[in-house]
Amino acid sequence: MLTRRALLAALPAPLLPALPAHAQHRAAPPPPLALPAGMSPLRDGAYRVAFLTGQSTLQPGMAPTLAEIGRRLAAAHAQGTGRITIEGHASGPAADASTARRISLARANAVRDALVAGGLDETRVDVRALGRTSEALDAADILPPGALRAGERRPGRS
């Protein structure tokens, strides 16, 4: 059985430029993002977007960065990766689970909309409204395929 390299070497030279760019060489990874205040990286390529208590609007300067993350996630999807999860959190009110869930949903949707503005297909995004969790966060987490939720561990590791 011939390898891909052997097959490419056997092609006449005029056919090589017609091959898609990704078949000719691998693109360099994108440069690291400069994150605005209120955004922080998590492990496995995930990000946390902070919100003001009780608010569900993005803080100034976050939308362009989220759009760039959306572009990068869309490009990764073109290479065959899976679904993105956005988890919305709320710190309160502690006595009203319904309000906390609505706030966390609005936060997750705001982040989703900013990612979609960057070119990410919204049908690839799962939104989870966690409401008030034990961490009492005012945030939304962007979890690309394969990323673990905060506090989770990979199977087989202690």
XYZ file of C-alpha atoms in Angstrom:
158
model
C 0.000 0.000 0.000
C 1.387 3.395 -0.993
C 1.757 6.127 1.567
C 0.288 9.575 1.066
C 3.760 10.995 0.478
C 4.447 8.386 -2.230
C 1.137 9.167 -3.912
C 1.867 12.906 -3.917
C 5.341 12.280 -5.324
C 3.818 10.227 -8.164
C 1.429 13.039 -9.219
C 2.457 15.193 -12.173
C 3.637 18.655 -11.099
C 0.672 20.603 -12.618
C -1.755 18.738 -10.291
C 0.017 19.673 -7.065
C -1.135 23.331 -6.916
C -4.757 22.151 -7.298
C -4.604 20.283 -3.972
C -6.185 22.047 -0.984
C -3.752 24.038 1.137
C -4.238 21.737 4.147
C -3.106 18.774 2.008
C 0.108 20.549 1.001
C 1.273 21.600 4.486
C 0.047 22.062 8.000
C -0.720 25.603 9.123
C 1.178 27.049 12.043
C -0.859 27.307 15.246
C -2.436 30.722 15.821
C -0.599 33.064 18.185
C -1.798 33.171 21.803
C -4.640 35.561 22.493
C -4.187 38.705 24.539
C -7.155 38.424 26.882
C -8.947 41.528 28.137
C -9.627 42.113 31.824
C -12.335 39.741 32.974
C -11.289 36.849 30.740
C -8.924 34.088 31.777
C -7.618 30.892 30.227
C -8.548 27.544 31.724
C -6.923 24.197 30.988
C -7.426 22.286 27.735
C -7.986 25.446 25.664
C -11.026 26.563 27.663
C -11.753 30.150 28.728
C -13.649 31.818 31.564
C -15.582 35.028 30.913
C -16.367 37.022 34.067
C -19.566 39.021 34.522
C -20.552 41.677 37.008
C -22.821 40.387 39.773
C -26.405 40.187 38.560
C -25.470 41.260 35.008
C -25.504 39.267 31.785
C -23.883 41.734 29.363
C -20.301 41.335 28.242
C -17.782 43.704 29.755
C -16.149 46.268 27.430
C -13.459 44.842 25.155
C -14.572 41.211 25.400
C -16.621 40.946 22.182
C -13.658 41.206 19.744
C -11.677 38.594 21.687
C -14.668 36.254 21.825
C -15.174 36.740 18.070
C -11.535 35.711 17.524
C -12.062 32.633 19.706
C -15.137 31.890 17.569
C -13.013 32.157 14.402
C -10.435 29.779 15.853
C -13.061 27.276 16.975
C -14.687 27.437 13.524
C -11.302 26.741 11.899
C -10.741 23.812 14.257
C -14.153 22.450 13.251
C -13.101 22.548 9.610
C -10.375 20.100 10.646
C -12.934 17.727 12.184
C -13.313 18.619 15.871
C -16.594 18.361 17.792
C -19.020 20.491 19.789
C -18.382 23.514 22.022
C -20.088 23.809 25.425
C -20.744 27.103 27.176
C -21.612 26.823 30.859
C -23.223 29.832 32.499
C -22.839 30.375 36.254
C -24.427 32.831 38.694
C -23.485 33.702 42.276
C -27.011 34.418 43.359
C -29.539 35.046 44.519
C -29.081 32.073 46.842
C -32.779 31.943 47.779
C -34.058 32.094 44.173
C -32.793 29.242 41.988
C -34.994 30.318 39.071
C -33.470 33.805 38.858
C -29.930 32.395 39.143
C -30.648 29.954 36.328
C -32.068 32.714 34.087
C -29.005 34.914 34.706
C -26.638 32.037 33.954
C -28.553 31.242 30.744
C -28.414 34.878 29.615
C -24.636 34.907 30.249
C -24.057 31.714 28.290
C -26.179 33.067 25.422
C -24.228 36.357 25.381
C -20.965 34.438 25.049
C -22.456 32.141 22.377
C -23.643 35.162 20.363
C -20.153 36.709 20.477
C -18.554 33.431 19.310
C -21.091 33.125 16.485
C -20.304 36.711 15.428
C -16.765 35.451 14.803
C -17.926 32.733 12.445
C -18.640 29.764 14.705
C -21.717 27.831 13.567
C -24.273 28.192 16.353
C -25.514 24.647 15.756
C -22.143 23.443 17.132
C -22.677 25.161 20.491
C -24.335 23.578 23.516
C -25.473 26.066 26.163
C -25.813 24.950 29.789
C -27.372 27.192 32.423
C -25.938 25.931 35.715
C -27.484 28.637 37.877
C -25.970 28.972 41.336
C -23.255 26.379 41.890
C -21.159 25.679 44.981
C -18.395 27.918 43.542
C -20.861 30.857 43.316
C -19.227 32.213 40.149
C -20.357 35.160 38.059
C -19.000 33.731 34.824
C -19.467 31.651 31.712
C -16.976 28.985 30.671
C -16.175 28.167 27.032
C -15.290 24.481 26.777
C -13.947 23.327 23.409
C -14.158 19.636 22.464
C -12.208 17.518 24.927
C -11.958 20.194 27.628
C -12.851 19.212 31.164
C -15.190 21.196 33.374
C -13.632 22.920 36.380
C -12.994 20.346 39.100
C -13.173 17.338 36.748
C -10.286 14.959 36.224
C -9.365 12.718 33.338
C -10.245 9.054 33.973
C -7.381 7.099 35.487
C -5.696 10.122 37.095
C -5.683 10.982 40.752
